[in-house]
PDB file of C-alpha atoms in Angstrom:
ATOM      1  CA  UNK A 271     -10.074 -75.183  13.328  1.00  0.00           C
ATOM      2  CA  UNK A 272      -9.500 -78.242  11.258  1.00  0.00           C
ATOM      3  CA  UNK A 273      -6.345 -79.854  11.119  1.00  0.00           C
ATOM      4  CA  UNK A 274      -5.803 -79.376   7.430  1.00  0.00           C
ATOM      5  CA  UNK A 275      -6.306 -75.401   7.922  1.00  0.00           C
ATOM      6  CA  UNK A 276      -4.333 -74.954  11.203  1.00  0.00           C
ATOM      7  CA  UNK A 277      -0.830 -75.162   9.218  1.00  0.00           C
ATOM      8  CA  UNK A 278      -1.144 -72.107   7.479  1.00  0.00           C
ATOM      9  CA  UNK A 279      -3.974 -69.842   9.069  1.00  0.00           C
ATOM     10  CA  UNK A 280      -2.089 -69.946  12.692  1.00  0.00           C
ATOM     11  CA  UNK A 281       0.870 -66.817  12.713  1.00  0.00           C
ATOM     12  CA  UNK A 282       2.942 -65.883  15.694  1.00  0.00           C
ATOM     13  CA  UNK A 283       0.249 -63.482  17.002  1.00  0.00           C
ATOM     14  CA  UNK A 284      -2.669 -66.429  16.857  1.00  0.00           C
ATOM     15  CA  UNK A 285      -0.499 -68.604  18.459  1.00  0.00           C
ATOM     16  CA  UNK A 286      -0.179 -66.180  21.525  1.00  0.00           C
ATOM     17  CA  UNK A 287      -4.006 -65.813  21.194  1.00  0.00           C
ATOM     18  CA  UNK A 288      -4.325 -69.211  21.624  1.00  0.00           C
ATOM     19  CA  UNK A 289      -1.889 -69.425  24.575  1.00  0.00           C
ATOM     20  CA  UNK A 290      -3.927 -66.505  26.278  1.00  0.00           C
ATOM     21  CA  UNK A 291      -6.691 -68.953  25.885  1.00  0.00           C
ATOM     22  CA  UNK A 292      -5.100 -72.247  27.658  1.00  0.00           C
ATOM     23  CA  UNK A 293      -4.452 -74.164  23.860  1.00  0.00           C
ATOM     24  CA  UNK A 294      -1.409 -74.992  21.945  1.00  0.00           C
ATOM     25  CA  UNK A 295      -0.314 -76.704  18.685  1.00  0.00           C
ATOM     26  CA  UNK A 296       0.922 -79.976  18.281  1.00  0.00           C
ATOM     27  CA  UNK A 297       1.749 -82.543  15.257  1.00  0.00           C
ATOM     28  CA  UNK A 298       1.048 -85.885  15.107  1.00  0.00           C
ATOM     29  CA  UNK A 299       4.834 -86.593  14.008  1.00  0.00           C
ATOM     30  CA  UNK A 300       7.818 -84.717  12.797  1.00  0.00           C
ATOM     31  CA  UNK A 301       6.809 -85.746   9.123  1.00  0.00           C
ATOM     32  CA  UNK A 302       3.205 -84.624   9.720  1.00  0.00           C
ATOM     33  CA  UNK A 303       2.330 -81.120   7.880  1.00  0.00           C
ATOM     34  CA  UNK A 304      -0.596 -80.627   9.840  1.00  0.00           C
ATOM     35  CA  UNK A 305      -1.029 -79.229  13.223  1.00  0.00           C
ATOM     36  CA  UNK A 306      -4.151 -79.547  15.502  1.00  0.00           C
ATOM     37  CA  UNK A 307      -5.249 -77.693  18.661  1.00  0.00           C
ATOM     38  CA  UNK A 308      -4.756 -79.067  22.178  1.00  0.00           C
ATOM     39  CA  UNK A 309      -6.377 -78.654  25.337  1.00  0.00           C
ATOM     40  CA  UNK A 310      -5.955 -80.993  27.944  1.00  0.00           C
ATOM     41  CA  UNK A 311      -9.162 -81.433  30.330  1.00  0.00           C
ATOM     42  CA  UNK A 312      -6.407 -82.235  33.097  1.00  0.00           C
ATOM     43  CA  UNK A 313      -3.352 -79.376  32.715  1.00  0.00           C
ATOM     44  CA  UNK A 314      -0.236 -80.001  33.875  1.00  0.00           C
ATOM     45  CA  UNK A 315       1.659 -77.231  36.053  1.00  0.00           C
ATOM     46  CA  UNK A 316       4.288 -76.945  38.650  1.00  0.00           C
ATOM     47  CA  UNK A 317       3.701 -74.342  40.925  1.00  0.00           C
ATOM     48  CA  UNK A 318       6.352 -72.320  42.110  1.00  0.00           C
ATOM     49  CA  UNK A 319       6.307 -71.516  45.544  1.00  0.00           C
ATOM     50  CA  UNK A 320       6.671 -75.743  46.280  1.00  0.00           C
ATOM     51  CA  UNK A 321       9.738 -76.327  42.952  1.00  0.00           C
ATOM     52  CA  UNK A 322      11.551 -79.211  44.349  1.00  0.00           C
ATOM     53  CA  UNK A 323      15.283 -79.887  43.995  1.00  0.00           C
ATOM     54  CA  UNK A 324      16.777 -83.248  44.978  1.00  0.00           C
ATOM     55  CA  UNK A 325      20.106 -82.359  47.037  1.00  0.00           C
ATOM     56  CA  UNK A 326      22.236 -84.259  44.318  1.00  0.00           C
ATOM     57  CA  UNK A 327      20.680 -82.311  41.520  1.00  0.00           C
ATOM     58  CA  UNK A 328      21.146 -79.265  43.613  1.00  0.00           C
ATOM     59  CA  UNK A 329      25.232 -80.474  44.104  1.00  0.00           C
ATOM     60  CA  UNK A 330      25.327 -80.291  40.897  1.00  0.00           C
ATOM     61  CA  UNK A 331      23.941 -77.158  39.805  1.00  0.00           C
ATOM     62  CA  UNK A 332      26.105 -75.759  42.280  1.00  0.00           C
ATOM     63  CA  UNK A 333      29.414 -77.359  41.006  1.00  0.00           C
ATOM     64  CA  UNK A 334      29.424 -74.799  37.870  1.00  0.00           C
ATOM     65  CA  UNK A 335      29.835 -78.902  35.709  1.00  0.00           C
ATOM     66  CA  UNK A 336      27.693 -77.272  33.466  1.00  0.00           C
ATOM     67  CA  UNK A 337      27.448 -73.058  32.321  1.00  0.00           C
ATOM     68  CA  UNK A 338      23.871 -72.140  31.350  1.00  0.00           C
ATOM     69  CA  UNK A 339      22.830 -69.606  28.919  1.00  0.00           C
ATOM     70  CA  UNK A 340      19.743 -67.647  27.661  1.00  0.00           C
ATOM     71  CA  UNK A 341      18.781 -66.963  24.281  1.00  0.00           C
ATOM     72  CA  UNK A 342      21.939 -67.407  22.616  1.00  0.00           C
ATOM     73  CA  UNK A 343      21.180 -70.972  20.674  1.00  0.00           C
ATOM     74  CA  UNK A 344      17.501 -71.239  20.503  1.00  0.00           C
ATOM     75  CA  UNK A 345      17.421 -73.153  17.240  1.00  0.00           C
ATOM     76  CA  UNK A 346      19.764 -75.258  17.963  1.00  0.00           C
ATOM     77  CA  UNK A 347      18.065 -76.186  21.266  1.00  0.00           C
ATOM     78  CA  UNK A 348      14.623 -76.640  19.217  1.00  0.00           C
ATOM     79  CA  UNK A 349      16.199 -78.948  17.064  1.00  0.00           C
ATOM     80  CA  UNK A 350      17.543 -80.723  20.084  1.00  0.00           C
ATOM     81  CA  UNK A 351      14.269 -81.007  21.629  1.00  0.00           C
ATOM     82  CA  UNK A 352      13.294 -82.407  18.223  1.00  0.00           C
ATOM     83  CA  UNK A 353      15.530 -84.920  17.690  1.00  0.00           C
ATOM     84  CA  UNK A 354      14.859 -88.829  19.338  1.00  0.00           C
ATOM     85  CA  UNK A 355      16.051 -90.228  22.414  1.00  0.00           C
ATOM     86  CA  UNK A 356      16.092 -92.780  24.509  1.00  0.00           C
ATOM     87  CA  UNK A 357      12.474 -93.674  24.747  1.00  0.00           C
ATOM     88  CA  UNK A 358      11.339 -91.568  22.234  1.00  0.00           C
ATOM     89  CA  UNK A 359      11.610 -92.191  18.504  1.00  0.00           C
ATOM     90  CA  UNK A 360       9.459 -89.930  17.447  1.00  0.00           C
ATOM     91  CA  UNK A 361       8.425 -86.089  18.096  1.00  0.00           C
ATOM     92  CA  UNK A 362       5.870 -83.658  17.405  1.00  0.00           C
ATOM     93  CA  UNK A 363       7.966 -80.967  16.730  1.00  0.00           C
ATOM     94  CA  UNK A 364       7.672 -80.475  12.886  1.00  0.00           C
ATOM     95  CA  UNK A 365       8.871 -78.089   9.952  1.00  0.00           C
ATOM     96  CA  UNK A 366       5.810 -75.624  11.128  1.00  0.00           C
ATOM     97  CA  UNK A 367       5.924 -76.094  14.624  1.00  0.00           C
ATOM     98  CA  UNK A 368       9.755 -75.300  14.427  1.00  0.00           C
ATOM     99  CA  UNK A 369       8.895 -72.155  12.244  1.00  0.00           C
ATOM    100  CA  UNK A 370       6.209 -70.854  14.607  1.00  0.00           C
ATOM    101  CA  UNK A 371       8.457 -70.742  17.408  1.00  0.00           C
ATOM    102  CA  UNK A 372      11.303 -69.375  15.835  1.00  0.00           C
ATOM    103  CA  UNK A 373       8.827 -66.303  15.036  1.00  0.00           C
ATOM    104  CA  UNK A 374       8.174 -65.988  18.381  1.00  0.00           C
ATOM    105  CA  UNK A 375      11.322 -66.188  19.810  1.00  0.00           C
ATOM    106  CA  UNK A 376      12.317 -63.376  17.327  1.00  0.00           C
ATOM    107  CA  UNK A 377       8.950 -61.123  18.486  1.00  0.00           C
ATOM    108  CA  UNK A 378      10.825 -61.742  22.374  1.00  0.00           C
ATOM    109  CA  UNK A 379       8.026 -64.274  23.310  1.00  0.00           C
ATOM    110  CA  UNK A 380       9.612 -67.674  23.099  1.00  0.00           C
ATOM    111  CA  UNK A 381      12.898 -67.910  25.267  1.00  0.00           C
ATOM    112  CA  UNK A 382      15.452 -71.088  25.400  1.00  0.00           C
ATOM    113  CA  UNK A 383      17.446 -72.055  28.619  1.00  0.00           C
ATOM    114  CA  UNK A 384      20.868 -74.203  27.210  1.00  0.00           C
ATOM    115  CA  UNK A 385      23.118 -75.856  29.048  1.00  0.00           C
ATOM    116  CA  UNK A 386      26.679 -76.896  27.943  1.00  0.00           C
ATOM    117  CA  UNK A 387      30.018 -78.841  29.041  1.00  0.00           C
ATOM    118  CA  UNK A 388      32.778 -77.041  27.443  1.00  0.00           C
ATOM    119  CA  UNK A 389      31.797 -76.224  24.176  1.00  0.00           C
ATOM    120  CA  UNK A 390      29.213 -79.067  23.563  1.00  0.00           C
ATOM    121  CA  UNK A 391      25.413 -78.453  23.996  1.00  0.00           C
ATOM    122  CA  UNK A 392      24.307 -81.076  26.583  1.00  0.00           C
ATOM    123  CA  UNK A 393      20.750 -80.178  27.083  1.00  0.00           C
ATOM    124  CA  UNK A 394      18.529 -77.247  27.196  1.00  0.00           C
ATOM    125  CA  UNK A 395      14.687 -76.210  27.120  1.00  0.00           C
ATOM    126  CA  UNK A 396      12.342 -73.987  25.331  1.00  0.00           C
ATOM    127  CA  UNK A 397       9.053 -72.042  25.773  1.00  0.00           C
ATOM    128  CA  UNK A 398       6.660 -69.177  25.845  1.00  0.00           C
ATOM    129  CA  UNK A 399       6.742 -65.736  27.735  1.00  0.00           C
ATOM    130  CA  UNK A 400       3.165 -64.181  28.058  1.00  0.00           C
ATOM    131  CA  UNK A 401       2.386 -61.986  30.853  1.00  0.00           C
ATOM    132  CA  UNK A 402       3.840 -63.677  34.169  1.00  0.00           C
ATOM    133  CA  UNK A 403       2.827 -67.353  32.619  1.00  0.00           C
ATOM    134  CA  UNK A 404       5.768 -69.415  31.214  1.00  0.00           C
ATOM    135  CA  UNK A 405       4.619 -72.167  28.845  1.00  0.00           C
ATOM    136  CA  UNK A 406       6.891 -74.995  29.140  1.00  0.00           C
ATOM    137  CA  UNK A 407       7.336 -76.670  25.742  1.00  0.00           C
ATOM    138  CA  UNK A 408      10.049 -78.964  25.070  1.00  0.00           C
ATOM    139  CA  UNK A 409      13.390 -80.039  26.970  1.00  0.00           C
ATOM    140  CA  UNK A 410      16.144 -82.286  25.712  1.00  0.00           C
ATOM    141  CA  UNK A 411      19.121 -83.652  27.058  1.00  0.00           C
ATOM    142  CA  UNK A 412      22.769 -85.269  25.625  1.00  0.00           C
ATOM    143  CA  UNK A 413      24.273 -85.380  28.649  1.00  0.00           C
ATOM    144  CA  UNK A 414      23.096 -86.860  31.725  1.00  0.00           C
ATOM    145  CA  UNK A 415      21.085 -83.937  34.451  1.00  0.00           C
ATOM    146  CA  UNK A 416      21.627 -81.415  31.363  1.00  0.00           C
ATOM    147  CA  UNK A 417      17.699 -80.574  31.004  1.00  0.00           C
ATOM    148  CA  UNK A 418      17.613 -80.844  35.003  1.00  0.00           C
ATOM    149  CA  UNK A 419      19.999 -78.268  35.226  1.00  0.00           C
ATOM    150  CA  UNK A 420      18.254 -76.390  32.841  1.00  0.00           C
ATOM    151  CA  UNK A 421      14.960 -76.409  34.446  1.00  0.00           C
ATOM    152  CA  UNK A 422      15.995 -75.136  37.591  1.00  0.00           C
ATOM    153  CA  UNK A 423      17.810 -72.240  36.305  1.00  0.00           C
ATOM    154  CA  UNK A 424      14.107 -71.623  34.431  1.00  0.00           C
ATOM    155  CA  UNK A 425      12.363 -71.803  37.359  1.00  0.00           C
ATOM    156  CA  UNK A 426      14.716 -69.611  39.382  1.00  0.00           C
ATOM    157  CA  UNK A 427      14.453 -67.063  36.752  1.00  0.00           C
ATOM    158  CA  UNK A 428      11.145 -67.193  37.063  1.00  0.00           C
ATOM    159  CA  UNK A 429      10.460 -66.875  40.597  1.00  0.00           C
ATOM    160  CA  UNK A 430      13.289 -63.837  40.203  1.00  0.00           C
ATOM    161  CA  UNK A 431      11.094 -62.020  37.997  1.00  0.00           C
ATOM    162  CA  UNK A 432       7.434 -62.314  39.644  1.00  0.00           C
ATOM    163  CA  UNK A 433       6.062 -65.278  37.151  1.00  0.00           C
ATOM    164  CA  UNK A 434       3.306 -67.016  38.832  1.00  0.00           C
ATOM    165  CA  UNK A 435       2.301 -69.501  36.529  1.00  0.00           C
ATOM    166  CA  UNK A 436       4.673 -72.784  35.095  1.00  0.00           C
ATOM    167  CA  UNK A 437       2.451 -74.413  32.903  1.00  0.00           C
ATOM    168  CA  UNK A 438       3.963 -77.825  31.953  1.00  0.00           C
ATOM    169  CA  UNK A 439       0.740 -78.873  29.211  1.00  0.00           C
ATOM    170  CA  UNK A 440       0.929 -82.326  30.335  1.00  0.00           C
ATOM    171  CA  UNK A 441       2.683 -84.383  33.714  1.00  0.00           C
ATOM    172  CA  UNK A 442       5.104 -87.054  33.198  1.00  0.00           C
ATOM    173  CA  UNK A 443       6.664 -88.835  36.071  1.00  0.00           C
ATOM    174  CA  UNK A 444      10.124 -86.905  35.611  1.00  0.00           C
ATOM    175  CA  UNK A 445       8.723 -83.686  36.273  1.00  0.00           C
ATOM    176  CA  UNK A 446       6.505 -85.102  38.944  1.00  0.00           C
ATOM    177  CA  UNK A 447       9.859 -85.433  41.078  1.00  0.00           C
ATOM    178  CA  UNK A 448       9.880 -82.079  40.727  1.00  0.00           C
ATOM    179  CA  UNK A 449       6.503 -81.183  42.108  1.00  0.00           C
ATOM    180  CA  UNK A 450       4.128 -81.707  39.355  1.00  0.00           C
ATOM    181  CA  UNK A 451       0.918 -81.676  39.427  1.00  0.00           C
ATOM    182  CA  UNK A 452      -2.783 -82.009  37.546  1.00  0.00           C
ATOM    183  CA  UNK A 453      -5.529 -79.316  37.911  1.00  0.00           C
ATOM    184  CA  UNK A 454      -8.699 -79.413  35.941  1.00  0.00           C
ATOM    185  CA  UNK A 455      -8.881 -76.999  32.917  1.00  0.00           C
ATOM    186  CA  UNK A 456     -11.560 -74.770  34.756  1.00  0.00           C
ATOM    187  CA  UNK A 457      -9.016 -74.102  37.637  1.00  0.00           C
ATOM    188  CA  UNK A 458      -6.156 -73.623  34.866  1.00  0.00           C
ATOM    189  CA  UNK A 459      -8.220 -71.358  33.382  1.00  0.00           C
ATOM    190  CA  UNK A 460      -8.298 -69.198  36.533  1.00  0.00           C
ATOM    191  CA  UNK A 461      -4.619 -69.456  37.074  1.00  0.00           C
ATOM    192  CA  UNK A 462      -4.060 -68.659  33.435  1.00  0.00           C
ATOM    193  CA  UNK A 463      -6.244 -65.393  33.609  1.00  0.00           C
ATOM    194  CA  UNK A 464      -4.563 -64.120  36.624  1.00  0.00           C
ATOM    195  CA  UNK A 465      -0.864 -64.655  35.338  1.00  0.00           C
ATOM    196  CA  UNK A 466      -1.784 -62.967  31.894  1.00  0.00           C
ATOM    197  CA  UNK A 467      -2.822 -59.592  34.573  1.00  0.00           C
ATOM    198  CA  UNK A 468       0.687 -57.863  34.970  1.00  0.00           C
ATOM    199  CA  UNK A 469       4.050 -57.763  33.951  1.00  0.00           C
ATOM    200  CA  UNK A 470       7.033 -60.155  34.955  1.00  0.00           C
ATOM    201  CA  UNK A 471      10.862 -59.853  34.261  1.00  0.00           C
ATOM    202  CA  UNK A 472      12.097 -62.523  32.023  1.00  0.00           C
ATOM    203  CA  UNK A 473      15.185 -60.856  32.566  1.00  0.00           C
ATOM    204  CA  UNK A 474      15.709 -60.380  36.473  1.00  0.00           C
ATOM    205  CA  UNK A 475      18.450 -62.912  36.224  1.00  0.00           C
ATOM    206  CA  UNK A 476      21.421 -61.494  33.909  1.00  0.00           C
ATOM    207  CA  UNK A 477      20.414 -62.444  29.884  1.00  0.00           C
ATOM    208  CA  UNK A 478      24.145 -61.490  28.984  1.00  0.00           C
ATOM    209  CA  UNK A 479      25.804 -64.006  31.176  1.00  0.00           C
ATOM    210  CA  UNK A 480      25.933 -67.259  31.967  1.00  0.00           C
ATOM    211  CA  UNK A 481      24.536 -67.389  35.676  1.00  0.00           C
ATOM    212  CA  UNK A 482      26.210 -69.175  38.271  1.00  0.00           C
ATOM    213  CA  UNK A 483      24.225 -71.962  39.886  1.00  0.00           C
ATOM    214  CA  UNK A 484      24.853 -70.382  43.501  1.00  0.00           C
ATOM    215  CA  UNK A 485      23.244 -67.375  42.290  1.00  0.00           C
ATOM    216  CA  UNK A 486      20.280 -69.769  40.871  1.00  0.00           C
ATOM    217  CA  UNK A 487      19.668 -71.846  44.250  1.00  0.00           C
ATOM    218  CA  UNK A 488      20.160 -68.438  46.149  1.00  0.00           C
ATOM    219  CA  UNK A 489      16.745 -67.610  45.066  1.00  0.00           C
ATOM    220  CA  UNK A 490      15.111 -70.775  45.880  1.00  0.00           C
ATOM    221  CA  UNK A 491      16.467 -69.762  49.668  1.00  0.00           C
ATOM    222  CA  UNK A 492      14.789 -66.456  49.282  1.00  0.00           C
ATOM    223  CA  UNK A 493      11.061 -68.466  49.097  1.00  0.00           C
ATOM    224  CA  UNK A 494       8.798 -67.321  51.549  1.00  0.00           C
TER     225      UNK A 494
END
């Protein structure tokens, strides 16, 4: 698909196509009304079973600094994963992209982690629900260890409700701290396939609640 055509021929339902088929959209730039497709020859995932937490990360998810939600600000968390930061002027989130993922959030397919101190949002992350295969896409922060926090409240929800695939698109040495890694696309593909076989429970954490960040490391020491 060309880049001039992908704006307005891809809906919610192609996009989770496309996901079931190891590609995703991306802009060039926030002011770019084009998307084009994207599939990395080396894919970025963290697997699971080896999620690492550094002990002062995990201090601090336990202190309760922070109270993390689900679903209850998803735009405003896209638009925080959209704005610059430090070391990044510049996004690929645009109009469309922001559009597409609001759809999908709405069809129960796209679901936002947010963290906040008090009534500020200090961070947060968003992606895509498919099977048992999350699809990290974006994560922002305000406030320092915000998206930190966030992330491993993700990834004990997921490991709560049977997901076996974290698929990060690409690694960047943040995420490699916590155990990152590359695997060609013909071994993602694999992966992919057998995470889109079954059902997992988004929801096997409360979704109505803020969860406490013992009961988030408590299933980190349930690992076998």
């Amino acid at each position: 698909m060309s880049r001039e055509t992908a704006a307005s021929e891809i809906t919610p339902e192609l996009l989770l196509r496309a996901y079931a088929c190891g590609i995703f959209p991306m802009a060039e730039s926030v002011d770019d009304p084009t998307l084009f497709w994207v599939e990395p020859k080396m894919r970025g995932v963290i697997p699971l079973e080896s999620f690492r937490i550094p002990s002062r990360l995990a201090r601090t998810v336990r202190s309760d600094s922070f109270t993390v939600t689900v679903d209850t600000a998803f735009k405003a968390v896209i638009d925080g994963c959209a704005a610059p930061q430090p070391g990044r002027d510049n996004t690929w989130i645009n109009r469309r992209i922001r559009e597409l993922y609001i759809a999908l959030h709405e069809l129960n397919h796209c679901h936002s982690v947010e963290v906040w101190q008090g009534d500020q949002l200090a961070g947060g992350l968003y992606g895509v629900r498919l099977g048992r295969a999350f699809f990290g896409e974006s994560m922002f922060h305000v406030v320092r260890d915000a998206s930190k926090v966030a992330l491993v409240h993700l990834v004990a929800r997921l490991i709560a409700g049977g997901f076996v695939l974290l698929d990060t698109q690409f690694v960047t040495d943040h995420l490699r701290g916590f155990g990152a890694i590359e695997i060609p696309r013909r071994r993602y593909r694999m992966l992919l396939d057998a995470a889109l076989e079954g059902r997992a429970d988004f929801g096997a954490l409360p979704l109505d609640r803020p969860v406490p960040g013992a009961d988030a490391l408590q299933v980190f020491a349930g690992r076998t």
